[in-house]
Amino acid sequence: MAGSTDWVAATATDPELACPTSSVVDIVFSRWTTPILWTLNTHGRQRFVELQRRIGTITPKVLTQRLRQLERDGMVVRTYHPEVPPRVEYEISELGRSLAPLFAHLAEWAAANLDKVEQARHDYDTDPPR
């Protein structure tokens, strides 16, 4: 019984335990994860330069960091081909592909609500200072 009391106390003070989805949110909704996964899902296996070109505004350093993290999290598969010159390709994993319904729901939500968000922002920005 004391163990469950300790867990309840921990959830009250530790946001990670109080909201078990926070680690998933960190993985999926970091700044560049969505465009990377979306691009790999849409265009299939790609080399680094192709992926960078399709995303557009991401720097090589940030793309490298995000790809490494996504590979570590099991969302992306990196394939090294020992050729001359070496070739590396990235593709979305089955785990990453399983996020497609989530992204579809987000796209629907965005289509239905972005006008409301823009209106709320406008109203907030034009209101007298608080």
GROMACS .gro file of N, CA and C in nm:
model
  390
    1MET      N    1   0.081  -0.118   0.000
    1MET     CA    2   0.000   0.000   0.000
    1MET      C    3   0.086   0.127   0.000
    2ALA      N    4   0.197   0.122   0.073
    2ALA     CA    5   0.286   0.238   0.079
    2ALA      C    6   0.342   0.270  -0.058
    3GLY      N    7   0.369   0.166  -0.138
    3GLY     CA    8   0.422   0.188  -0.272
    3GLY      C    9   0.328   0.271  -0.358
    4SER      N   10   0.198   0.244  -0.352
    4SER     CA   11   0.102   0.321  -0.431
    4SER      C   12   0.092   0.464  -0.379
    5THR      N   13   0.106   0.482  -0.247
    5THR     CA   14   0.105   0.616  -0.190
    5THR      C   15   0.226   0.695  -0.238
    6ASP      N   16   0.342   0.629  -0.244
    6ASP     CA   17   0.463   0.695  -0.294
    6ASP      C   18   0.445   0.736  -0.440
    7TRP      N   19   0.383   0.646  -0.520
    7TRP     CA   20   0.363   0.676  -0.662
    7TRP      C   21   0.270   0.796  -0.678
    8VAL      N   22   0.162   0.800  -0.601
    8VAL     CA   23   0.068   0.912  -0.607
    8VAL      C   24   0.139   1.042  -0.569
    9ALA      N   25   0.222   1.037  -0.466
    9ALA     CA   26   0.296   1.156  -0.425
    9ALA      C   27   0.394   1.199  -0.534
   10ALA      N   28   0.458   1.102  -0.598
   10ALA     CA   29   0.553   1.133  -0.706
   10ALA      C   30   0.482   1.197  -0.824
   11THR      N   31   0.363   1.147  -0.859
   11THR     CA   32   0.291   1.204  -0.973
   11THR      C   33   0.248   1.348  -0.947
   12ALA      N   34   0.230   1.381  -0.822
   12ALA     CA   35   0.192   1.518  -0.788
   12ALA      C   36   0.307   1.615  -0.805
   13THR      N   37   0.431   1.566  -0.797
   13THR     CA   38   0.546   1.654  -0.806
   13THR      C   39   0.628   1.636  -0.932
   14ASP      N   40   0.618   1.521  -0.999
   14ASP     CA   41   0.698   1.494  -1.118
   14ASP      C   42   0.609   1.499  -1.242
   15PRO      N   43   0.625   1.604  -1.325
   15PRO     CA   44   0.540   1.618  -1.443
   15PRO      C   45   0.552   1.499  -1.539
   16GLU      N   46   0.668   1.436  -1.545
   16GLU     CA   47   0.686   1.319  -1.631
   16GLU      C   48   0.591   1.207  -1.592
   17LEU      N   49   0.573   1.186  -1.461
   17LEU     CA   50   0.483   1.081  -1.414
   17LEU      C   51   0.337   1.125  -1.421
   18ALA      N   52   0.313   1.251  -1.397
   18ALA     CA   53   0.176   1.301  -1.400
   18ALA      C   54   0.118   1.296  -1.541
   19CYS      N   55   0.201   1.316  -1.640
   19CYS     CA   56   0.157   1.312  -1.779
   19CYS      C   57   0.248   1.217  -1.855
   20PRO      N   58   0.213   1.090  -1.860
   20PRO     CA   59   0.301   0.990  -1.922
   20PRO      C   60   0.322   1.011  -2.071
   21THR      N   61   0.243   1.097  -2.133
   21THR     CA   62   0.263   1.121  -2.276
   21THR      C   63   0.369   1.227  -2.304
   22SER      N   64   0.420   1.292  -2.201
   22SER     CA   65   0.515   1.402  -2.225
   22SER      C   66   0.640   1.357  -2.298
   23SER      N   67   0.689   1.237  -2.269
   23SER     CA   68   0.808   1.191  -2.341
   23SER      C   69   0.776   1.164  -2.488
   24VAL      N   70   0.655   1.118  -2.515
   24VAL     CA   71   0.613   1.096  -2.654
   24VAL      C   72   0.597   1.229  -2.725
   25VAL      N   73   0.540   1.326  -2.657
   25VAL     CA   74   0.524   1.459  -2.716
   25VAL      C   75   0.662   1.517  -2.750
   26ASP      N   76   0.759   1.498  -2.662
   26ASP     CA   77   0.895   1.546  -2.690
   26ASP      C   78   0.952   1.483  -2.815
   27ILE      N   79   0.927   1.354  -2.835
   27ILE     CA   80   0.977   1.285  -2.954
   27ILE      C   81   0.907   1.335  -3.080
   28VAL      N   82   0.777   1.335  -3.077
   28VAL     CA   83   0.698   1.358  -3.198
   28VAL      C   84   0.688   1.505  -3.235
   29PHE      N   85   0.682   1.593  -3.138
   29PHE     CA   86   0.653   1.731  -3.170
   29PHE      C   87   0.771   1.826  -3.150
   30SER      N   88   0.892   1.773  -3.149
   30SER     CA   89   1.005   1.864  -3.148
   30SER      C   90   1.007   1.937  -3.282
   31ARG      N   91   1.074   2.046  -3.289
   31ARG     CA   92   1.067   2.139  -3.402
   31ARG      C   93   1.075   2.072  -3.539
   32TRP      N   94   1.166   1.979  -3.559
   32TRP     CA   95   1.188   1.926  -3.694
   32TRP      C   96   1.139   1.784  -3.715
   33THR      N   97   1.092   1.720  -3.612
   33THR     CA   98   1.049   1.581  -3.627
   33THR      C   99   0.937   1.565  -3.728
   34THR      N  100   0.835   1.646  -3.717
   34THR     CA  101   0.721   1.633  -3.807
   34THR      C  102   0.761   1.650  -3.954
   35PRO      N  103   0.835   1.756  -3.991
   35PRO     CA  104   0.872   1.768  -4.133
   35PRO      C  105   0.961   1.652  -4.182
   36ILE      N  106   1.049   1.603  -4.096
   36ILE     CA  107   1.136   1.492  -4.136
   36ILE      C  108   1.052   1.366  -4.160
   37LEU      N  109   0.969   1.330  -4.062
   37LEU     CA  110   0.888   1.209  -4.077
   37LEU      C  111   0.788   1.223  -4.192
   38TRP      N  112   0.729   1.339  -4.205
   38TRP     CA  113   0.633   1.362  -4.313
   38TRP      C  114   0.701   1.345  -4.449
   39THR      N  115   0.819   1.402  -4.463
   39THR     CA  116   0.892   1.393  -4.590
   39THR      C  117   0.933   1.249  -4.619
   40LEU      N  118   0.984   1.178  -4.520
   40LEU     CA  119   1.023   1.039  -4.542
   40LEU      C  120   0.902   0.952  -4.573
   41ASN      N  121   0.791   0.978  -4.508
   41ASN     CA  122   0.670   0.901  -4.534
   41ASN      C  123   0.616   0.928  -4.675
   42THR      N  124   0.623   1.053  -4.717
   42THR     CA  125   0.569   1.092  -4.847
   42THR      C  126   0.659   1.050  -4.963
   43HIS      N  127   0.790   1.066  -4.946
   43HIS     CA  128   0.883   1.046  -5.058
   43HIS      C  129   0.966   0.918  -5.046
   44GLY      N  130   0.951   0.845  -4.938
   44GLY     CA  131   1.024   0.720  -4.923
   44GLY      C  132   1.170   0.741  -4.886
   45ARG      N  133   1.249   0.636  -4.905
   45ARG     CA  134   1.391   0.635  -4.867
   45ARG      C  135   1.464   0.748  -4.941
   46GLN      N  136   1.548   0.820  -4.864
   46GLN     CA  137   1.620   0.933  -4.922
   46GLN      C  138   1.760   0.945  -4.865
   47ARG      N  139   1.845   1.003  -4.944
   47ARG     CA  140   1.977   1.040  -4.895
   47ARG      C  141   1.965   1.172  -4.819
   48PHE      N  142   2.067   1.201  -4.739
   48PHE     CA  143   2.068   1.319  -4.654
   48PHE      C  144   2.039   1.446  -4.734
   49VAL      N  145   2.110   1.465  -4.845
   49VAL     CA  146   2.097   1.588  -4.924
   49VAL      C  147   1.957   1.600  -4.982
   50GLU      N  148   1.899   1.489  -5.026
   50GLU     CA  149   1.762   1.493  -5.079
   50GLU      C  150   1.664   1.536  -4.970
   51LEU      N  151   1.681   1.480  -4.854
   51LEU     CA  152   1.594   1.512  -4.741
   51LEU      C  153   1.608   1.659  -4.703
   52GLN      N  154   1.730   1.705  -4.695
   52GLN     CA  155   1.754   1.846  -4.661
   52GLN      C  156   1.692   1.938  -4.766
   53ARG      N  157   1.707   1.904  -4.892
   53ARG     CA  158   1.653   1.986  -5.001
   53ARG      C  159   1.500   1.992  -4.993
   54ARG      N  160   1.437   1.880  -4.963
   54ARG     CA  161   1.290   1.876  -4.957
   54ARG      C  162   1.236   1.955  -4.837
   55ILE      N  163   1.308   1.951  -4.725
   55ILE     CA  164   1.261   2.023  -4.606
   55ILE      C  165   1.288   2.172  -4.622
   56GLY      N  166   1.401   2.206  -4.681
   56GLY     CA  167   1.428   2.345  -4.716
   56GLY      C  168   1.503   2.428  -4.615
   57THR      N  169   1.441   2.460  -4.503
   57THR     CA  170   1.501   2.558  -4.412
   57THR      C  171   1.584   2.497  -4.299
   58ILE      N  172   1.598   2.368  -4.295
   58ILE     CA  173   1.674   2.302  -4.188
   58ILE      C  174   1.823   2.305  -4.220
   59THR      N  175   1.905   2.331  -4.119
   59THR     CA  176   2.050   2.331  -4.140
   59THR      C  177   2.102   2.187  -4.137
   60PRO      N  178   2.217   2.162  -4.200
   60PRO     CA  179   2.274   2.027  -4.196
   60PRO      C  180   2.299   1.978  -4.053
   61LYS      N  181   2.346   2.066  -3.966
   61LYS     CA  182   2.374   2.028  -3.827
   61LYS      C  183   2.247   1.981  -3.757
   62VAL      N  184   2.141   2.058  -3.770
   62VAL     CA  185   2.016   2.025  -3.704
   62VAL      C  186   1.956   1.899  -3.765
   63LEU      N  187   1.962   1.884  -3.896
   63LEU     CA  188   1.909   1.764  -3.960
   63LEU      C  189   1.985   1.640  -3.910
   64THR      N  190   2.116   1.650  -3.899
   64THR     CA  191   2.195   1.539  -3.848
   64THR      C  192   2.153   1.504  -3.705
   65GLN      N  193   2.140   1.605  -3.621
   65GLN     CA  194   2.099   1.581  -3.481
   65GLN      C  195   1.962   1.515  -3.473
   66ARG      N  196   1.866   1.568  -3.548
   66ARG     CA  197   1.731   1.513  -3.544
   66ARG      C  198   1.726   1.372  -3.601
   67LEU      N  199   1.799   1.346  -3.710
   67LEU     CA  200   1.800   1.211  -3.766
   67LEU      C  201   1.860   1.111  -3.668
   68ARG      N  202   1.966   1.150  -3.600
   68ARG     CA  203   2.025   1.061  -3.499
   68ARG      C  204   1.927   1.031  -3.387
   69GLN      N  205   1.857   1.135  -3.340
   69GLN     CA  206   1.760   1.115  -3.233
   69GLN      C  207   1.644   1.029  -3.281
   70LEU      N  208   1.595   1.054  -3.401
   70LEU     CA  209   1.485   0.974  -3.454
   70LEU      C  210   1.527   0.829  -3.478
   71GLU      N  211   1.652   0.808  -3.517
   71GLU     CA  212   1.703   0.671  -3.530
   71GLU      C  213   1.709   0.605  -3.392
   72ARG      N  214   1.759   0.677  -3.295
   72ARG     CA  215   1.767   0.626  -3.158
   72ARG      C  216   1.628   0.590  -3.103
   73ASP      N  217   1.528   0.673  -3.136
   73ASP     CA  218   1.391   0.652  -3.089
   73ASP      C  219   1.316   0.547  -3.171
   74GLY      N  220   1.379   0.496  -3.277
   74GLY     CA  221   1.316   0.392  -3.358
   74GLY      C  222   1.221   0.443  -3.464
   75MET      N  223   1.222   0.572  -3.491
   75MET     CA  224   1.131   0.631  -3.589
   75MET      C  225   1.188   0.629  -3.731
   76VAL      N  226   1.321   0.625  -3.740
   76VAL     CA  227   1.389   0.631  -3.869
   76VAL      C  228   1.491   0.518  -3.875
   77VAL      N  229   1.507   0.463  -3.994
   77VAL     CA  230   1.608   0.359  -4.018
   77VAL      C  231   1.716   0.420  -4.106
   78ARG      N  232   1.839   0.407  -4.063
   78ARG     CA  233   1.956   0.456  -4.137
   78ARG      C  234   2.025   0.335  -4.199
   79THR      N  235   2.049   0.342  -4.329
   79THR     CA  236   2.117   0.232  -4.398
   79THR      C  237   2.247   0.285  -4.458
   80TYR      N  238   2.357   0.224  -4.417
   80TYR     CA  239   2.489   0.261  -4.468
   80TYR      C  240   2.529   0.161  -4.575
   81HIS      N  241   2.567   0.213  -4.692
   81HIS     CA  242   2.613   0.130  -4.803
   81HIS      C  243   2.763   0.152  -4.819
   82PRO      N  244   2.845   0.049  -4.790
   82PRO     CA  245   2.992   0.066  -4.797
   82PRO      C  246   3.041   0.064  -4.941
   83GLU      N  247   3.016   0.174  -5.011
   83GLU     CA  248   3.060   0.189  -5.149
   83GLU      C  249   3.164   0.299  -5.154
   84VAL      N  250   3.213   0.325  -5.273
   84VAL     CA  251   3.302   0.439  -5.292
   84VAL      C  252   3.235   0.530  -5.394
   85PRO      N  253   3.192   0.649  -5.352
   85PRO     CA  254   3.190   0.702  -5.216
   85PRO      C  255   3.078   0.636  -5.134
   86PRO      N  256   3.091   0.639  -5.002
   86PRO     CA  257   2.989   0.578  -4.916
   86PRO      C  258   2.853   0.644  -4.939
   87ARG      N  259   2.749   0.564  -4.922
   87ARG     CA  260   2.612   0.615  -4.941
   87ARG      C  261   2.532   0.580  -4.816
   88VAL      N  262   2.459   0.680  -4.766
   88VAL     CA  263   2.372   0.661  -4.649
   88VAL      C  264   2.232   0.703  -4.690
   89GLU      N  265   2.136   0.618  -4.655
   89GLU     CA  266   1.996   0.648  -4.685
   89GLU      C  267   1.913   0.641  -4.556
   90TYR      N  268   1.808   0.720  -4.554
   90TYR     CA  269   1.718   0.724  -4.438
   90TYR      C  270   1.578   0.690  -4.487
   91GLU      N  271   1.505   0.616  -4.403
   91GLU     CA  272   1.365   0.589  -4.433
   91GLU      C  273   1.288   0.583  -4.302
   92ILE      N  274   1.159   0.607  -4.313
   92ILE     CA  275   1.075   0.601  -4.195
   92ILE      C  276   1.055   0.454  -4.157
   93SER      N  277   1.058   0.425  -4.029
   93SER     CA  278   1.039   0.288  -3.981
   93SER      C  279   0.889   0.259  -3.969
   94GLU      N  280   0.858   0.135  -3.941
   94GLU     CA  281   0.717   0.100  -3.917
   94GLU      C  282   0.664   0.175  -3.795
   95LEU      N  283   0.748   0.189  -3.694
   95LEU     CA  284   0.707   0.264  -3.575
   95LEU      C  285   0.677   0.410  -3.612
   96GLY      N  286   0.763   0.469  -3.691
   96GLY     CA  287   0.739   0.606  -3.737
   96GLY      C  288   0.615   0.616  -3.823
   97ARG      N  289   0.596   0.517  -3.909
   97ARG     CA  290   0.479   0.514  -3.997
   97ARG      C  291   0.349   0.502  -3.916
   98SER      N  292   0.358   0.439  -3.800
   98SER     CA  293   0.238   0.423  -3.717
   98SER      C  294   0.187   0.557  -3.663
   99LEU      N  295   0.266   0.663  -3.677
   99LEU     CA  296   0.221   0.796  -3.636
   99LEU      C  297   0.133   0.863  -3.741
  100ALA      N  298   0.119   0.804  -3.858
  100ALA     CA  299   0.042   0.866  -3.967
  100ALA      C  300  -0.099   0.905  -3.925
  101PRO      N  301  -0.174   0.819  -3.853
  101PRO     CA  302  -0.308   0.861  -3.812
  101PRO      C  303  -0.306   0.985  -3.721
  102LEU      N  304  -0.206   0.992  -3.634
  102LEU     CA  305  -0.193   1.108  -3.547
  102LEU      C  306  -0.171   1.234  -3.630
  103PHE      N  307  -0.080   1.227  -3.728
  103PHE     CA  308  -0.055   1.342  -3.814
  103PHE      C  309  -0.179   1.378  -3.896
  104ALA      N  310  -0.254   1.277  -3.940
  104ALA     CA  311  -0.377   1.303  -4.016
  104ALA      C  312  -0.478   1.378  -3.930
  105HIS      N  313  -0.492   1.336  -3.804
  105HIS     CA  314  -0.584   1.406  -3.713
  105HIS      C  315  -0.537   1.549  -3.687
  106LEU      N  316  -0.408   1.567  -3.674
  106LEU     CA  317  -0.355   1.703  -3.654
  106LEU      C  318  -0.380   1.791  -3.775
  107ALA      N  319  -0.364   1.734  -3.894
  107ALA     CA  320  -0.390   1.810  -4.016
  107ALA      C  321  -0.538   1.850  -4.024
  108GLU      N  322  -0.627   1.758  -3.987
  108GLU     CA  323  -0.771   1.789  -3.984
  108GLU      C  324  -0.800   1.899  -3.883
  109TRP      N  325  -0.740   1.887  -3.763
  109TRP     CA  326  -0.761   1.987  -3.660
  109TRP      C  327  -0.711   2.123  -3.708
  110ALA      N  328  -0.594   2.124  -3.770
  110ALA     CA  329  -0.538   2.250  -3.820
  110ALA      C  330  -0.630   2.313  -3.924
  111ALA      N  331  -0.680   2.232  -4.017
  111ALA     CA  332  -0.769   2.285  -4.121
  111ALA      C  333  -0.897   2.343  -4.059
  112ALA      N  334  -0.946   2.280  -3.955
  112ALA     CA  335  -1.070   2.325  -3.892
  112ALA      C  336  -1.051   2.442  -3.796
  113ASN      N  337  -0.930   2.459  -3.741
  113ASN     CA  338  -0.914   2.554  -3.630
  113ASN      C  339  -0.812   2.664  -3.648
  114LEU      N  340  -0.729   2.660  -3.750
  114LEU     CA  341  -0.625   2.763  -3.761
  114LEU      C  342  -0.683   2.904  -3.775
  115ASP      N  343  -0.796   2.917  -3.843
  115ASP     CA  344  -0.860   3.049  -3.852
  115ASP      C  345  -0.896   3.100  -3.714
  116LYS      N  346  -0.946   3.012  -3.628
  116LYS     CA  347  -0.982   3.051  -3.491
  116LYS      C  348  -0.858   3.091  -3.412
  117VAL      N  349  -0.750   3.019  -3.431
  117VAL     CA  350  -0.624   3.052  -3.363
  117VAL      C  351  -0.575   3.188  -3.410
  118GLU      N  352  -0.578   3.212  -3.540
  118GLU     CA  353  -0.534   3.342  -3.593
  118GLU      C  354  -0.621   3.455  -3.539
  119GLN      N  355  -0.752   3.432  -3.531
  119GLN     CA  356  -0.842   3.534  -3.477
  119GLN      C  357  -0.811   3.560  -3.330
  120ALA      N  358  -0.789   3.454  -3.253
  120ALA     CA  359  -0.755   3.470  -3.111
  120ALA      C  360  -0.625   3.548  -3.095
  121ARG      N  361  -0.527   3.518  -3.178
  121ARG     CA  362  -0.400   3.592  -3.172
  121ARG      C  363  -0.421   3.739  -3.205
  122HIS      N  364  -0.499   3.764  -3.308
  122HIS     CA  365  -0.528   3.902  -3.347
  122HIS      C  366  -0.598   3.976  -3.233
  123ASP      N  367  -0.700   3.911  -3.175
  123ASP     CA  368  -0.773   3.973  -3.064
  123ASP      C  369  -0.680   4.002  -2.947
  124TYR      N  370  -0.594   3.909  -2.915
  124TYR     CA  371  -0.501   3.926  -2.803
  124TYR      C  372  -0.405   4.041  -2.832
  125ASP      N  373  -0.350   4.044  -2.954
  125ASP     CA  374  -0.250   4.146  -2.989
  125ASP      C  375  -0.309   4.286  -2.998
  126THR      N  376  -0.438   4.296  -3.030
  126THR     CA  377  -0.499   4.429  -3.042
  126THR      C  378  -0.568   4.476  -2.916
  127ASP      N  379  -0.580   4.391  -2.817
  127ASP     CA  380  -0.638   4.429  -2.687
  127ASP      C  381  -0.543   4.524  -2.615
  128PRO      N  382  -0.600   4.608  -2.529
  128PRO     CA  383  -0.512   4.693  -2.448
  128PRO      C  384  -0.422   4.607  -2.360
  129PRO      N  385  -0.307   4.660  -2.320
  129PRO     CA  386  -0.215   4.582  -2.234
  129PRO      C  387  -0.285   4.531  -2.109
  130ARG      N  388  -0.246   4.418  -2.067
  130ARG     CA  389  -0.307   4.354  -1.950
  130ARG      C  390  -0.239   4.397  -1.823
   0.00000   0.00000   0.00000
